[in-house]
Coordinates of N, CA and C and ligand atoms in Angstrom, one line a residue:
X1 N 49.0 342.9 140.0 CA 48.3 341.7 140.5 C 46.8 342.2 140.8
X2 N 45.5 341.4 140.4 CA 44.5 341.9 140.6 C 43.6 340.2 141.0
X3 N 43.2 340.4 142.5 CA 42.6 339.5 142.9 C 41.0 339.4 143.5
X4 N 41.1 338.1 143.3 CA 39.2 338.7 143.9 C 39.2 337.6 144.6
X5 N 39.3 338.0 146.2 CA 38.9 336.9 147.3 C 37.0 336.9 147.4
X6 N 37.3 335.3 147.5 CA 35.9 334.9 147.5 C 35.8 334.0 148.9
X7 N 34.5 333.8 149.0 CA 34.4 333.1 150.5 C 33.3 333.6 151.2
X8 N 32.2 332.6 151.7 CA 31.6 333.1 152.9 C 32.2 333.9 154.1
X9 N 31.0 334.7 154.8 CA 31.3 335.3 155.7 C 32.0 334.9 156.8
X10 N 33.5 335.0 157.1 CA 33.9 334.7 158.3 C 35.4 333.7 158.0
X11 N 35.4 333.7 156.7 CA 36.4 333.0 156.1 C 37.4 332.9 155.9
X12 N 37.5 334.5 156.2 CA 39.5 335.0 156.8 C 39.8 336.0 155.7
X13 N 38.5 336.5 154.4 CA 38.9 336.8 153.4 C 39.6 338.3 153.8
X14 N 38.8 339.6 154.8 CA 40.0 340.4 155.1 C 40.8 340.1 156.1
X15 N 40.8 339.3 156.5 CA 43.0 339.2 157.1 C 43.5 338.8 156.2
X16 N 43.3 337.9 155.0 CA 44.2 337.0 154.1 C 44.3 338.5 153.2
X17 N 43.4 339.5 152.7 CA 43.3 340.5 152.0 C 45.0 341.9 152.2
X18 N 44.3 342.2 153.4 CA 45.2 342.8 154.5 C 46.6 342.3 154.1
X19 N 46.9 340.9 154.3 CA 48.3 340.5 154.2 C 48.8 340.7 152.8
X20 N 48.2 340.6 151.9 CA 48.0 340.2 150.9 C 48.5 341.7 150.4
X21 N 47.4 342.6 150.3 CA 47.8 343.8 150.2 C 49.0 344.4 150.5
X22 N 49.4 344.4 151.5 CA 50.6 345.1 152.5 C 52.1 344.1 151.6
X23 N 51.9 342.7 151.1 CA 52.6 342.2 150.3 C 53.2 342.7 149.2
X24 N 52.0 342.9 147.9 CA 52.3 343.4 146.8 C 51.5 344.5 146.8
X25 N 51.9 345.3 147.2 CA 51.3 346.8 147.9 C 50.6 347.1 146.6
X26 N 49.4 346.6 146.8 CA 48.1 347.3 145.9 C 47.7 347.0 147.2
X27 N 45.9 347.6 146.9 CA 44.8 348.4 147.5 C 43.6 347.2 147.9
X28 N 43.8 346.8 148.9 CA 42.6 346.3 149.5 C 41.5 347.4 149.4
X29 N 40.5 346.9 148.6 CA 39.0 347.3 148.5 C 38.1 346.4 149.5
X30 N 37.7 346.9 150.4 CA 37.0 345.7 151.1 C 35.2 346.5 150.8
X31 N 34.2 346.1 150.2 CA 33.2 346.8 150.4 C 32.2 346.7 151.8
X32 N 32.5 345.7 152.4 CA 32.3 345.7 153.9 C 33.0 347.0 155.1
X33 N 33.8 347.3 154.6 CA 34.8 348.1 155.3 C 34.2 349.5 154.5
X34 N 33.7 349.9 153.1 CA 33.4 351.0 152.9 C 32.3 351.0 153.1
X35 N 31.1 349.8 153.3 CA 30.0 350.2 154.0 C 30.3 350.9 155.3
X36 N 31.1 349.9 156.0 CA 30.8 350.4 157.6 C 31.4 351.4 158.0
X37 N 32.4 352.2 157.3 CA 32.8 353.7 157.5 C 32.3 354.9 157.1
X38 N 31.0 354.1 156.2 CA 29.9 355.4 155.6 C 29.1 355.1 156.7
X39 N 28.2 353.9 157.2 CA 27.9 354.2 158.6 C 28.2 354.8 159.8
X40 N 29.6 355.1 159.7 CA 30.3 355.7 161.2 C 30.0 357.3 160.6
X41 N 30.6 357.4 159.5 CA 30.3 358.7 159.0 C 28.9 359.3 159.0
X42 N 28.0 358.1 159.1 CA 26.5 358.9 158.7 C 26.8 359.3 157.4
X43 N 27.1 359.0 156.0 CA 26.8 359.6 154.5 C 25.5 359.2 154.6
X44 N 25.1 360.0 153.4 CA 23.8 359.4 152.9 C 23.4 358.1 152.4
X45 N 24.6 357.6 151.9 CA 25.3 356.2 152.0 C 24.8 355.0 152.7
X46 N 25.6 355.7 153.7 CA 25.8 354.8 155.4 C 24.6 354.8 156.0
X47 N 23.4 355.9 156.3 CA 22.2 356.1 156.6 C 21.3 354.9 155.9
X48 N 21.7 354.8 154.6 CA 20.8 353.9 153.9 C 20.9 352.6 154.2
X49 N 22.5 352.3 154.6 CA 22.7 351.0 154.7 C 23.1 350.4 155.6
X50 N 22.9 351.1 157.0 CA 23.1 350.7 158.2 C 22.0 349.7 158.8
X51 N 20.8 349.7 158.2 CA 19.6 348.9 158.5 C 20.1 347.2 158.1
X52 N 20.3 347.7 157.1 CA 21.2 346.7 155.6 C 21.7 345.6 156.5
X53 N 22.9 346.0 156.7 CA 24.2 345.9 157.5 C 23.7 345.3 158.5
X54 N 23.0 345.5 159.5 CA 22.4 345.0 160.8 C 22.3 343.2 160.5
X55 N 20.8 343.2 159.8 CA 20.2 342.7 159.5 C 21.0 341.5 158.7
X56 N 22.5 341.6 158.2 CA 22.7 340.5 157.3 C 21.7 340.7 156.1
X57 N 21.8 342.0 155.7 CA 20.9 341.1 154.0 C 22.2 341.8 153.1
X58 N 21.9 341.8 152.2 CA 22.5 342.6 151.0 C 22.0 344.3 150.7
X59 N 23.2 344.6 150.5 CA 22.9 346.7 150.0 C 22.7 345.9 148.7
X60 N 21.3 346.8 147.7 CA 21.0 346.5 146.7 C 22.4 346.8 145.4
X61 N 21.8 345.9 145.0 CA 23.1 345.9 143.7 C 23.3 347.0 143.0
X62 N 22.3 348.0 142.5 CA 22.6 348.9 141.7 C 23.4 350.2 142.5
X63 N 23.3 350.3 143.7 CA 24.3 350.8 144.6 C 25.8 350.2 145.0
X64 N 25.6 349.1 145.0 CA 27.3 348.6 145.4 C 27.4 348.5 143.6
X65 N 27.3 348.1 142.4 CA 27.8 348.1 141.6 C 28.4 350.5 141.2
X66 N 27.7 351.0 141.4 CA 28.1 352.1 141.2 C 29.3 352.4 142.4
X67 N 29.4 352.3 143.7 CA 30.3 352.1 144.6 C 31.5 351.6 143.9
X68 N 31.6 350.5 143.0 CA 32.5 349.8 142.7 C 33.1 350.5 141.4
X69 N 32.1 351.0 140.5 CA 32.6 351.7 139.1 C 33.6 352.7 140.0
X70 N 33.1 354.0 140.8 CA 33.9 354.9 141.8 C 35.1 354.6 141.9
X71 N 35.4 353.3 142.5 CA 36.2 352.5 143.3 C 37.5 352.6 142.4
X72 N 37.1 352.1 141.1 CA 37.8 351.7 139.9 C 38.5 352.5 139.5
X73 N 38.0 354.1 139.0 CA 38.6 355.5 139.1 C 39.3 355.7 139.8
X74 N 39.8 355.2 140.6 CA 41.1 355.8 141.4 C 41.5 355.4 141.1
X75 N 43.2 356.9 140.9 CA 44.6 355.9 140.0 C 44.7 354.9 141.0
X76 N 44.8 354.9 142.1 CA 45.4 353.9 143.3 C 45.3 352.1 142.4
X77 N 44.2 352.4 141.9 CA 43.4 350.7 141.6 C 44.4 350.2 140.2
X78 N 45.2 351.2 139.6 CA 45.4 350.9 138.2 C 46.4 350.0 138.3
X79 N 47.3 349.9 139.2 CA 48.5 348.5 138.9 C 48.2 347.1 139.8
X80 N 47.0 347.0 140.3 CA 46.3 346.3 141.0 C 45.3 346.5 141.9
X81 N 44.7 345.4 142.4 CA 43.6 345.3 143.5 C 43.5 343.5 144.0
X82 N 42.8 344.1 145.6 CA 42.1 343.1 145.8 C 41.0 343.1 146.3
X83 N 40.2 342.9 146.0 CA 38.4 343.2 145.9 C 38.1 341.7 146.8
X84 N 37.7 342.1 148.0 CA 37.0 341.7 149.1 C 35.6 341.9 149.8
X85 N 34.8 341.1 149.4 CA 33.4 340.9 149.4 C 32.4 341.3 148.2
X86 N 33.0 341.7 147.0 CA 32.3 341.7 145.5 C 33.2 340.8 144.8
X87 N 31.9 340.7 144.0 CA 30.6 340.5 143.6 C 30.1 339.8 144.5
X88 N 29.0 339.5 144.7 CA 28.0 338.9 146.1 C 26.6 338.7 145.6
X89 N 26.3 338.8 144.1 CA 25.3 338.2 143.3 C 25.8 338.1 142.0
X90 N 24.6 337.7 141.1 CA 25.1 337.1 139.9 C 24.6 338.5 139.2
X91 N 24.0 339.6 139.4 CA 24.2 340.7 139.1 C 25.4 341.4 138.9
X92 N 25.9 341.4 140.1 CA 27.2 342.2 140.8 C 28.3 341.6 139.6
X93 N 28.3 340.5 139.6 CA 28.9 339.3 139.0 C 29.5 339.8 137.4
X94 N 28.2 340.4 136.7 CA 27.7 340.6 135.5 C 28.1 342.1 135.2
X95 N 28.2 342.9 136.3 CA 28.8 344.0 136.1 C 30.5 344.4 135.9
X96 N 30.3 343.2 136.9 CA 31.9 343.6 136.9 C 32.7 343.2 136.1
X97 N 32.1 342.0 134.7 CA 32.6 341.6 134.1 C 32.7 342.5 133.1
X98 N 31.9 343.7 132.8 CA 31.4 344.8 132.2 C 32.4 345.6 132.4
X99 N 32.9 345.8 133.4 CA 33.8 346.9 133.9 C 35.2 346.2 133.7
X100 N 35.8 345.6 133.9 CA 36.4 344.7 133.9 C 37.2 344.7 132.1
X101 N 36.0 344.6 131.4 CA 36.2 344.4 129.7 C 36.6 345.3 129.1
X102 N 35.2 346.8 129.8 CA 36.0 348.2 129.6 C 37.4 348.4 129.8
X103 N 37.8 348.3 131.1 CA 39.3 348.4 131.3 C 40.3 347.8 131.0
X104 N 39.7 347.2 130.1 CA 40.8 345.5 129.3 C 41.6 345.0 130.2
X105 N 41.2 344.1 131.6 CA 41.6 344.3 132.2 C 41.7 342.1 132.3
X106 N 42.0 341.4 131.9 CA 41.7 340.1 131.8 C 42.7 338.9 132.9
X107 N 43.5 339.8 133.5 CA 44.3 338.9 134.2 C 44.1 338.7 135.9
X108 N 42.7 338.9 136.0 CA 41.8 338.4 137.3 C 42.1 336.9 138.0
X109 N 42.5 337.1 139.1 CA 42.5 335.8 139.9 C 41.3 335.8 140.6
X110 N 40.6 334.6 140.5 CA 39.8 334.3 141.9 C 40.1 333.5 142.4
X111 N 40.0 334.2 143.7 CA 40.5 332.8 144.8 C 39.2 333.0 146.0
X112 N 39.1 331.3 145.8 CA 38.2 331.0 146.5 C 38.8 330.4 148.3
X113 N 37.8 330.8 149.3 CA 38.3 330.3 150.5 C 37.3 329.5 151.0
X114 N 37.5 328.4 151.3 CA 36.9 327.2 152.1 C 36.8 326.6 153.5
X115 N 35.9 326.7 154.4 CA 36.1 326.3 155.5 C 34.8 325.7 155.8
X116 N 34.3 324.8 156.8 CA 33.1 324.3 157.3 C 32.8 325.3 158.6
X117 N 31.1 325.4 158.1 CA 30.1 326.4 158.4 C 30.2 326.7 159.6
X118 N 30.3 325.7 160.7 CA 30.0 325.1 161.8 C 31.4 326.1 162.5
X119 N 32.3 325.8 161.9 CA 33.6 326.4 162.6 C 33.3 327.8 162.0
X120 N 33.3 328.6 160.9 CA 32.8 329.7 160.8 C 31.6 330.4 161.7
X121 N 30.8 329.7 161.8 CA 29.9 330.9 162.5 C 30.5 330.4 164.2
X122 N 31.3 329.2 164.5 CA 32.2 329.6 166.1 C 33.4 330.7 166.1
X123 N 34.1 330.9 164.8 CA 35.3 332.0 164.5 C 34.0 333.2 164.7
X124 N 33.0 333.6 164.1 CA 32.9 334.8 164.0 C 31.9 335.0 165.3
X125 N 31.5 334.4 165.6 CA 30.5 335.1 167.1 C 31.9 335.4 168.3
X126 N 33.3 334.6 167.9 CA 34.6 334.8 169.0 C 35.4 336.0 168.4
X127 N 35.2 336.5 167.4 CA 35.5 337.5 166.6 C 35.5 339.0 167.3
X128 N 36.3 340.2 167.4 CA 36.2 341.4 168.2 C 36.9 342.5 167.1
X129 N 36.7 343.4 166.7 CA 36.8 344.0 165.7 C 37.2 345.2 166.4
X130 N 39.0 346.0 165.9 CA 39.0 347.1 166.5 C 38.4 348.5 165.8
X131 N 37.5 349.5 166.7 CA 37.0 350.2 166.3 C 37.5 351.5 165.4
X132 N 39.0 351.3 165.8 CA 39.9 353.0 165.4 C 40.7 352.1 164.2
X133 N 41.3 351.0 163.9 CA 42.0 350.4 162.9 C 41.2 349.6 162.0
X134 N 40.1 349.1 162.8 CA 39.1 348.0 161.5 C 40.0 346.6 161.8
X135 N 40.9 346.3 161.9 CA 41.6 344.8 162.3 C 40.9 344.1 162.9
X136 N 40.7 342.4 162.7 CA 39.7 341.8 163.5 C 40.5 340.7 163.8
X137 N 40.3 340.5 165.6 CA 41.2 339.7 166.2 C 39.9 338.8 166.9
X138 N 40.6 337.3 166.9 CA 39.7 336.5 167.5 C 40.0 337.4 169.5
X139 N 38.5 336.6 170.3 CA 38.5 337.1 171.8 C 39.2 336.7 172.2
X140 N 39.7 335.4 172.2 CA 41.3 335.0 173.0 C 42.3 335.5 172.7
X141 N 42.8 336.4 171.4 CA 44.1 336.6 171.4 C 43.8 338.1 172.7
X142 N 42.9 338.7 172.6 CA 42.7 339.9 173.3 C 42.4 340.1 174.4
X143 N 41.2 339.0 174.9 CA 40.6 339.4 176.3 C 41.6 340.0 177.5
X144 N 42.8 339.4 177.7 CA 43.1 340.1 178.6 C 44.3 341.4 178.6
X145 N 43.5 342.6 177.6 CA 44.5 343.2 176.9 C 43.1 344.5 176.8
X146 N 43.5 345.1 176.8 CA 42.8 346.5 176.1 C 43.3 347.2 175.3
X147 N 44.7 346.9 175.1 CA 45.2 347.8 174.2 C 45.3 347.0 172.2
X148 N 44.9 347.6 171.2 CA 45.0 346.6 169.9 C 46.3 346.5 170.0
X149 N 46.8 345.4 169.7 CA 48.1 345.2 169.0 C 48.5 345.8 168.0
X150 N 47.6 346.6 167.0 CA 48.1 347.0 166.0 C 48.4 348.1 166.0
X151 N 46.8 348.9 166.3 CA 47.0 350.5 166.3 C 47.5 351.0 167.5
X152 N 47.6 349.9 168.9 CA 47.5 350.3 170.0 C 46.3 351.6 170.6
X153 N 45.0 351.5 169.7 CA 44.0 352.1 170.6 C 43.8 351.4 172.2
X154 N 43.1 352.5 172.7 CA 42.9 351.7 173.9 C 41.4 351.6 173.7
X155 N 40.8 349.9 174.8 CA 39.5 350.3 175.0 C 38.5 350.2 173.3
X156 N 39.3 349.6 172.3 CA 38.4 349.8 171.4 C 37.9 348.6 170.3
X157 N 38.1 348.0 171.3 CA 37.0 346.3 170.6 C 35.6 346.2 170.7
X158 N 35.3 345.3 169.9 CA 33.6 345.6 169.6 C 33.2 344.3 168.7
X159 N 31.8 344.3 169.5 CA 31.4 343.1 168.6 C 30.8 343.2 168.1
X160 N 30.8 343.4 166.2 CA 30.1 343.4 165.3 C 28.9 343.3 165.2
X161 N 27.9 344.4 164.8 CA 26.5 344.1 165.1 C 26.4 342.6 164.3
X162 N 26.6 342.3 163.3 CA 26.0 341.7 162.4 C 27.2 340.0 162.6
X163 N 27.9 340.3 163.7 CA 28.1 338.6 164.2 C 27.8 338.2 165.7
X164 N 26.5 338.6 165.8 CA 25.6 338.2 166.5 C 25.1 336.8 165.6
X165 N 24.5 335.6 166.7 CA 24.8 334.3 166.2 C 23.5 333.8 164.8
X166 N 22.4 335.0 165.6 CA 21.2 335.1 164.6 C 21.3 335.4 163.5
X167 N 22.5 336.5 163.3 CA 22.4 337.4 162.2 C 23.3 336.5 161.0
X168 N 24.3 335.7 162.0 CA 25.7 335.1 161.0 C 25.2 334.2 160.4
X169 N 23.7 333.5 161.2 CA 23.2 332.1 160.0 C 22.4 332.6 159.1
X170 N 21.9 333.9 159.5 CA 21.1 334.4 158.4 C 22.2 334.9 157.0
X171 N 23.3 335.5 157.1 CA 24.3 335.6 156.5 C 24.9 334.7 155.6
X172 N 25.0 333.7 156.3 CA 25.3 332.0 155.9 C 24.3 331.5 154.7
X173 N 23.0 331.9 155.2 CA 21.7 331.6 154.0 C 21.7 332.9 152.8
X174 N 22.2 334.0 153.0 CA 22.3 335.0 151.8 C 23.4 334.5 151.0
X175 N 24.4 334.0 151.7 CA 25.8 333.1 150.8 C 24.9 332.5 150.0
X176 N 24.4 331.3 151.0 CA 24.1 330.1 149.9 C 23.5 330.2 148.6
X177 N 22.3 331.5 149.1 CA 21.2 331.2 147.9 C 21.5 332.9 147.0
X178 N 22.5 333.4 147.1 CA 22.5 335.0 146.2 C 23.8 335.0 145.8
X179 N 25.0 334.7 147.0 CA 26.6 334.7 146.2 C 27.2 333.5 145.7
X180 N 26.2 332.7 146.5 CA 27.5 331.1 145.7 C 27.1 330.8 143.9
X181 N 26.5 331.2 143.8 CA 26.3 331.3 142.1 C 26.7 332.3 141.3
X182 N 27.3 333.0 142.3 CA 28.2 333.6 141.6 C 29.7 333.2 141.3
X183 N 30.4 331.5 142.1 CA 31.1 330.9 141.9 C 30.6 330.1 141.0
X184 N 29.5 329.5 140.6 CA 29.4 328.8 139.4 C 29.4 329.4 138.4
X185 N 29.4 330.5 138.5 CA 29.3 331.7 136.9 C 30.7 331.8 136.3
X186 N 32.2 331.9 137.5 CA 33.1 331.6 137.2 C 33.8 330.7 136.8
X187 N 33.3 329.6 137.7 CA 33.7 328.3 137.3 C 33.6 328.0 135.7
X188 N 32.6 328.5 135.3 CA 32.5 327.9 134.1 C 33.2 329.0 133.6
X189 N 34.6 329.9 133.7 CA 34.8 330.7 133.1 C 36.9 330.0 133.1
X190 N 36.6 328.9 134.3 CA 38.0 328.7 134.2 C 38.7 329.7 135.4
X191 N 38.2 330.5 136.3 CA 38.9 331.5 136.7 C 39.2 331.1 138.6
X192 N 38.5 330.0 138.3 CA 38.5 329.8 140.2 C 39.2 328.4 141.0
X193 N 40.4 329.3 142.1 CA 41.5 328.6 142.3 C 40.6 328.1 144.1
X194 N 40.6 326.7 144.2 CA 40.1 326.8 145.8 C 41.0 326.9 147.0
X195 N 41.2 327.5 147.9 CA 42.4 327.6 149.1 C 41.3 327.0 150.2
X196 N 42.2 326.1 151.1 CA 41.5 325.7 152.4 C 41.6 326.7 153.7
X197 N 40.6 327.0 154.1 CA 40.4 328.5 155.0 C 40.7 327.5 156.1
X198 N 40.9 326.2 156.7 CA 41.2 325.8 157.9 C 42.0 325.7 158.6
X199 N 42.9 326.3 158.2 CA 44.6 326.1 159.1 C 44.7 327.5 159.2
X200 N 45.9 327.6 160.0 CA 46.7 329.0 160.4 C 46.6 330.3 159.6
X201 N 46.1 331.4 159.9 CA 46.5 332.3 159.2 C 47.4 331.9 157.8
X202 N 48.7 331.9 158.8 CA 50.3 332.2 158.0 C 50.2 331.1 156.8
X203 N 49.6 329.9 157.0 CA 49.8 328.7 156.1 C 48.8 329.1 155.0
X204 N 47.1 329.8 155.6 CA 46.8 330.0 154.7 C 47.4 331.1 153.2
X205 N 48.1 332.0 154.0 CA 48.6 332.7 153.0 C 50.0 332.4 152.0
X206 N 50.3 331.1 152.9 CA 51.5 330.3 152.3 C 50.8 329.5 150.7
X207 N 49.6 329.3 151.3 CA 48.7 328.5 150.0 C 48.3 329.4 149.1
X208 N 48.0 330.4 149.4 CA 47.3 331.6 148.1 C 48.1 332.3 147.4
X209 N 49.5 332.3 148.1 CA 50.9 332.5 147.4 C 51.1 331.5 146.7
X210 N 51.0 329.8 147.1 CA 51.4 328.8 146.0 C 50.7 329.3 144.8
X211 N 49.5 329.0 145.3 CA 48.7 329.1 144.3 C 48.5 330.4 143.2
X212 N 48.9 331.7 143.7 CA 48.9 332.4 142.4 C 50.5 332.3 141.7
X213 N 51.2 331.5 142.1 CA 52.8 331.5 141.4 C 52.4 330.2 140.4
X214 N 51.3 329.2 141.1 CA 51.1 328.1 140.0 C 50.6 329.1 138.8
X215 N 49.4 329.8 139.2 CA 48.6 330.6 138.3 C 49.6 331.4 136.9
X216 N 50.5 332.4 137.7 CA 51.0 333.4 136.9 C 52.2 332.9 136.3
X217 N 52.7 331.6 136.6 CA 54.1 330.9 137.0 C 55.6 332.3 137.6
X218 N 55.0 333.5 138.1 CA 55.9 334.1 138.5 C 56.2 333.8 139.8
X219 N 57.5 333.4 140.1 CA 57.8 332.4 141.3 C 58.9 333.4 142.5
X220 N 59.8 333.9 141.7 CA 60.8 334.6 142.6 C 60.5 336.2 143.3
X221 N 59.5 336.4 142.6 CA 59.2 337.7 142.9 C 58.0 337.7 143.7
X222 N 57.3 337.0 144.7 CA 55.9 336.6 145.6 C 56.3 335.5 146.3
X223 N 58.1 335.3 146.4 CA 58.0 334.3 147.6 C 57.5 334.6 149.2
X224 N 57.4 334.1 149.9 CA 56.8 334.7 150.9 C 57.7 335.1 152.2
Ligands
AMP301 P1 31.6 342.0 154.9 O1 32.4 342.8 155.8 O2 32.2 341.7 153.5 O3 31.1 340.7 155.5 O4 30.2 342.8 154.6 C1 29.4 343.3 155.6 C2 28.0 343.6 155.1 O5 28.1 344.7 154.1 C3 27.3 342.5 154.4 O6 26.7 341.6 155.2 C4 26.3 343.3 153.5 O7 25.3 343.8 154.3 C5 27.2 344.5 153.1 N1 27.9 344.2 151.8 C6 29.2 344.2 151.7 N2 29.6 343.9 150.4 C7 28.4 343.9 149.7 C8 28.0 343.6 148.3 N3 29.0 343.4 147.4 N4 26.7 343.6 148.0 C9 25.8 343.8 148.9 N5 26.0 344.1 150.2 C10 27.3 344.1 150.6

């Protein structure tokens, strides 16, 4: 299975990824997640792109497209993936169709996630991110908890530099005008399925399951 979640920032694409993953145990690629652990690390990497990252802009393309060739080289990626937050221009876009072709690799889903803006940038300024697992839980499921539910760190929530309320419309405007054209590049390729990002978690992944069984018609084997 090889997926490519699409979607503005805040749209559920790593929790829907996450579940998704842990499902049909292939490899969540999240390139948000390998930025921000090269930042924790300080790489040469992370040093470059922590300014980046702050700021809501984009890490230039000829760096995340080589990140991604990397990515690709691991056996891990060969019986699937799901690639979360690339492509994110019509560059990015163009590469990976390149890489993609090399690998004769043609049975790509895209799924696209949908929600209104308005409720996204209220999910993600309520948004808390654990610091030792990466899991992001809205403030109400946690406020009166220190301990994660997942990894059970203690004490280790944090609010995302970059869903600060300034930074998430500026984010909102890099969608509009650099990644969403990279949904029309597909579209006209036939490749993009749309899921409604507004309901429950669980329902959403009830839909992204419909929807890749309509896709592949494999039904008994991805019920949920
Ligand atoms: P995300 O966790 O996917 O929202 O990504 C967080 C930040 O990482 C983005 O706001 C960008 O600064 C950077 N980033 C992640 N993926 C890419 C990409 N494909 N191209 C450029 N920048 C990216």
């Amino acid at each position: 299975m090889r997926i490519i979640l699409f979607g503005s920032p805040g749209v559920g694409k790593g929790t829907q990824a996450k579940i998704l993953s842990a499902k049909f145990n292939i490899p969540h690629i999240s390139t948000g997640d390998i930025l921000r652990q090269s930042v924790k690390d300080q790489t040469p990497l992370g040093i470059q792109a922590q300014n980046i990252l702050n700021k809501g802009e984009l890490v230039s393309d000829n760096i995340m497209i080589e990140l991604i060739k990397d990515t690709f080289q691991n056996a891990k990626c060969k019986n699937g993936f799901i690639l979360d937050g690339f492509p994110r221009s019509l560059a990015q876009a163009f590469a990976l169709d390149k890489i993609l072709l090399e690998l004769n690799i043609n049975d790509v889903i895209l799924l696209t996630i949908t929600a209104d803006e308005e409720e996204l940038v209220k999910r993600l300024t309520n948004r808390r991110a654990c610091r030792n697992c990466g899991n992001i839980f809205n403030y109400n499921e946690i406020k009166d908890n220190n301990e994660c539910p997942v990894c059970k760190a203690k004490n280790s929530f944090y609010l995302r530099d970059d869903d600060s309320e300034k930074v998430i419309r500026h984010r909102m405007d890099v969608f509009k005008t650099t990644t969403r054209p990279v949904l029309d590049h597909y579209e006209e390729k036939n490749m993009v399925i749309y899921i409604n990002g507004s309901s429950s978690v669980e329902e959403v992944t009830k839909n992204i399951i419909s929807a890749i069984e309509a896709r592949t018609g494999k039904k008994d084997s991805i019920s949920v």
